[in-house]
Amino acid sequence: FAVFISGLLVLSMESDVLPEYKLDVPETTWWILLHYSPFKAFWDWIILLLVLYTAVFTPYSAAFLLDEHGDIRQRRCGYTCNPLNVADLMVDVLFIVDIIINLRTTYVDQNEEVVTQPWRIAKHYIKGWFPIDLFAAIPFDLLILRSGSDEMATLTSLLKTARLLRLVRVARKLDRYSEYGAAVLFLLMCTFVLIAHWLACIWYAIGFVERPYTETGWLDNLAEQLGKAYNDSDSSSGPSVKDKYVTALYFTLSSLTSVGFGNVSPNTNSEKIFSICVMVIGSLMYASIFGNVAAIIQRLYSGTTRYHTQMLRVKEFIRFHQIPGSLRRHLPALKPISAAEL
């Protein structure tokens, strides 16, 4: 158990992982939580997992599951007929609990002192992340039940994406791992896949909105290829949600990596404009990923390069000053310098 608690402290999401002032624990009341306590570290990882869940399923449910037919089914069987709605409600409740915990969590001021006064903690949090956390914790799903129009349902589904604002806070906390090459590569790949997922949801939303007005969109082409034509009198006609999502993700990944095969292509003007934006985003991500990979590789081999440079200088020194062979054996051997020692 002690090893588990120590691991939580080391992997804490706060900027000060092992602060020096924790050796002198400040006096606090029972409702004030120290920001470097094991419970706060454990709670931060729970919130991180919830934010990752939100980043994946919120755009997916807003684009693929909140269409007009799904909204009608929801009004018939109630809010709890969809397991994702129950999961989203639990996430909203935990986000609200996180706001309450942050209002009672200490912080370090500019003088490197732990602030334990409740009113100062609340003032600091309200001036900082409180507006974003509050807006991200509003259960917009419940508003759908009180609205009878498709426009309000669409607006509510778009407001659900406000939960993604918490990713900014998580990104700032994960910045402390930027010194580790493997962690940077892993985060870059996760970011690449996550952005492809978001773009796939937008790609489907464009095709879904334009499908009633045109028959040349990518959804109609997909239905023709799969032999699952759309029928306006049957709401369940057309490709399945799985087919549409996999195809949309395939298109965005192939566009971001610039290896599109043309079997899924944009046809309408909106789809072409979106494809252009995806290509621009892909080029920027390519530059970022390859730049970081080059920096990481250079950092890994910097110790070996420095060692060979020093050895070359020693050999030039021996050759220039014509040091006898008997004295060369007494020269101290140079050890390779690793990247961790730099």
Tab-separated table of N, CA and C in Angstrom, residues 6 18 50 64 88 136 159 173 197 209-211 218 237 263 265 268 319 331:
chain	number	residue	atom	x	y	z
A	6	SER	N	3.097	6.025	-2.773
A	6	SER	CA	4.270	6.741	-3.287
A	6	SER	C	4.196	6.916	-4.792
A	18	LEU	N	6.817	16.538	-5.970
A	18	LEU	CA	7.348	16.315	-4.636
A	18	LEU	C	7.855	17.639	-4.087
A	50	LEU	N	-11.752	10.464	-17.081
A	50	LEU	CA	-13.068	10.974	-17.474
A	50	LEU	C	-12.948	11.975	-18.620
A	64	PHE	N	-22.910	11.026	-34.411
A	64	PHE	CA	-23.455	9.780	-34.931
A	64	PHE	C	-24.744	9.331	-34.236
A	88	ASP	N	-22.784	9.689	-19.441
A	88	ASP	CA	-22.545	11.133	-19.499
A	88	ASP	C	-23.059	11.832	-18.253
A	136	ALA	N	-18.198	23.208	-18.466
A	136	ALA	CA	-18.021	21.836	-18.934
A	136	ALA	C	-18.832	20.833	-18.127
A	159	LEU	N	-23.418	22.036	-27.707
A	159	LEU	CA	-22.977	22.544	-26.413
A	159	LEU	C	-22.304	21.460	-25.578
A	173	LYS	N	-1.143	20.250	-17.569
A	173	LYS	CA	-0.576	19.388	-16.536
A	173	LYS	C	0.328	18.318	-17.127
A	197	HIS	N	-10.096	11.270	-34.983
A	197	HIS	CA	-11.430	10.884	-34.508
A	197	HIS	C	-12.384	12.078	-34.563
A	209	VAL	N	-25.799	16.241	-42.901
A	209	VAL	CA	-26.572	17.472	-43.115
A	209	VAL	C	-26.889	17.660	-44.596
A	210	GLU	N	-25.971	17.312	-45.488
A	210	GLU	CA	-26.177	17.548	-46.913
A	210	GLU	C	-26.931	16.419	-47.619
A	211	ARG	N	-27.077	15.290	-46.994
A	211	ARG	CA	-27.683	14.155	-47.694
A	211	ARG	C	-29.115	14.404	-48.153
A	218	TRP	N	-20.769	11.713	-49.907
A	218	TRP	CA	-20.001	10.498	-49.643
A	218	TRP	C	-20.853	9.426	-48.963
A	237	SER	N	-32.746	2.469	-42.766
A	237	SER	CA	-32.080	2.110	-44.023
A	237	SER	C	-30.720	2.778	-44.112
A	263	ASN	N	-10.881	5.867	-52.818
A	263	ASN	CA	-12.141	5.109	-52.741
A	263	ASN	C	-13.184	5.816	-51.896
A	265	SER	N	-14.008	9.734	-51.409
A	265	SER	CA	-13.582	11.036	-51.924
A	265	SER	C	-14.661	12.078	-51.673
A	268	THR	N	-19.123	17.104	-52.830
A	268	THR	CA	-19.767	18.408	-52.736
A	268	THR	C	-18.739	19.469	-52.363
A	319	ARG	N	48.725	14.351	-30.953
A	319	ARG	CA	49.471	14.454	-32.203
A	319	ARG	C	50.182	15.797	-32.322
A	331	LEU	N	47.172	8.747	-19.508
A	331	LEU	CA	46.059	9.674	-19.691
A	331	LEU	C	44.770	9.032	-19.186
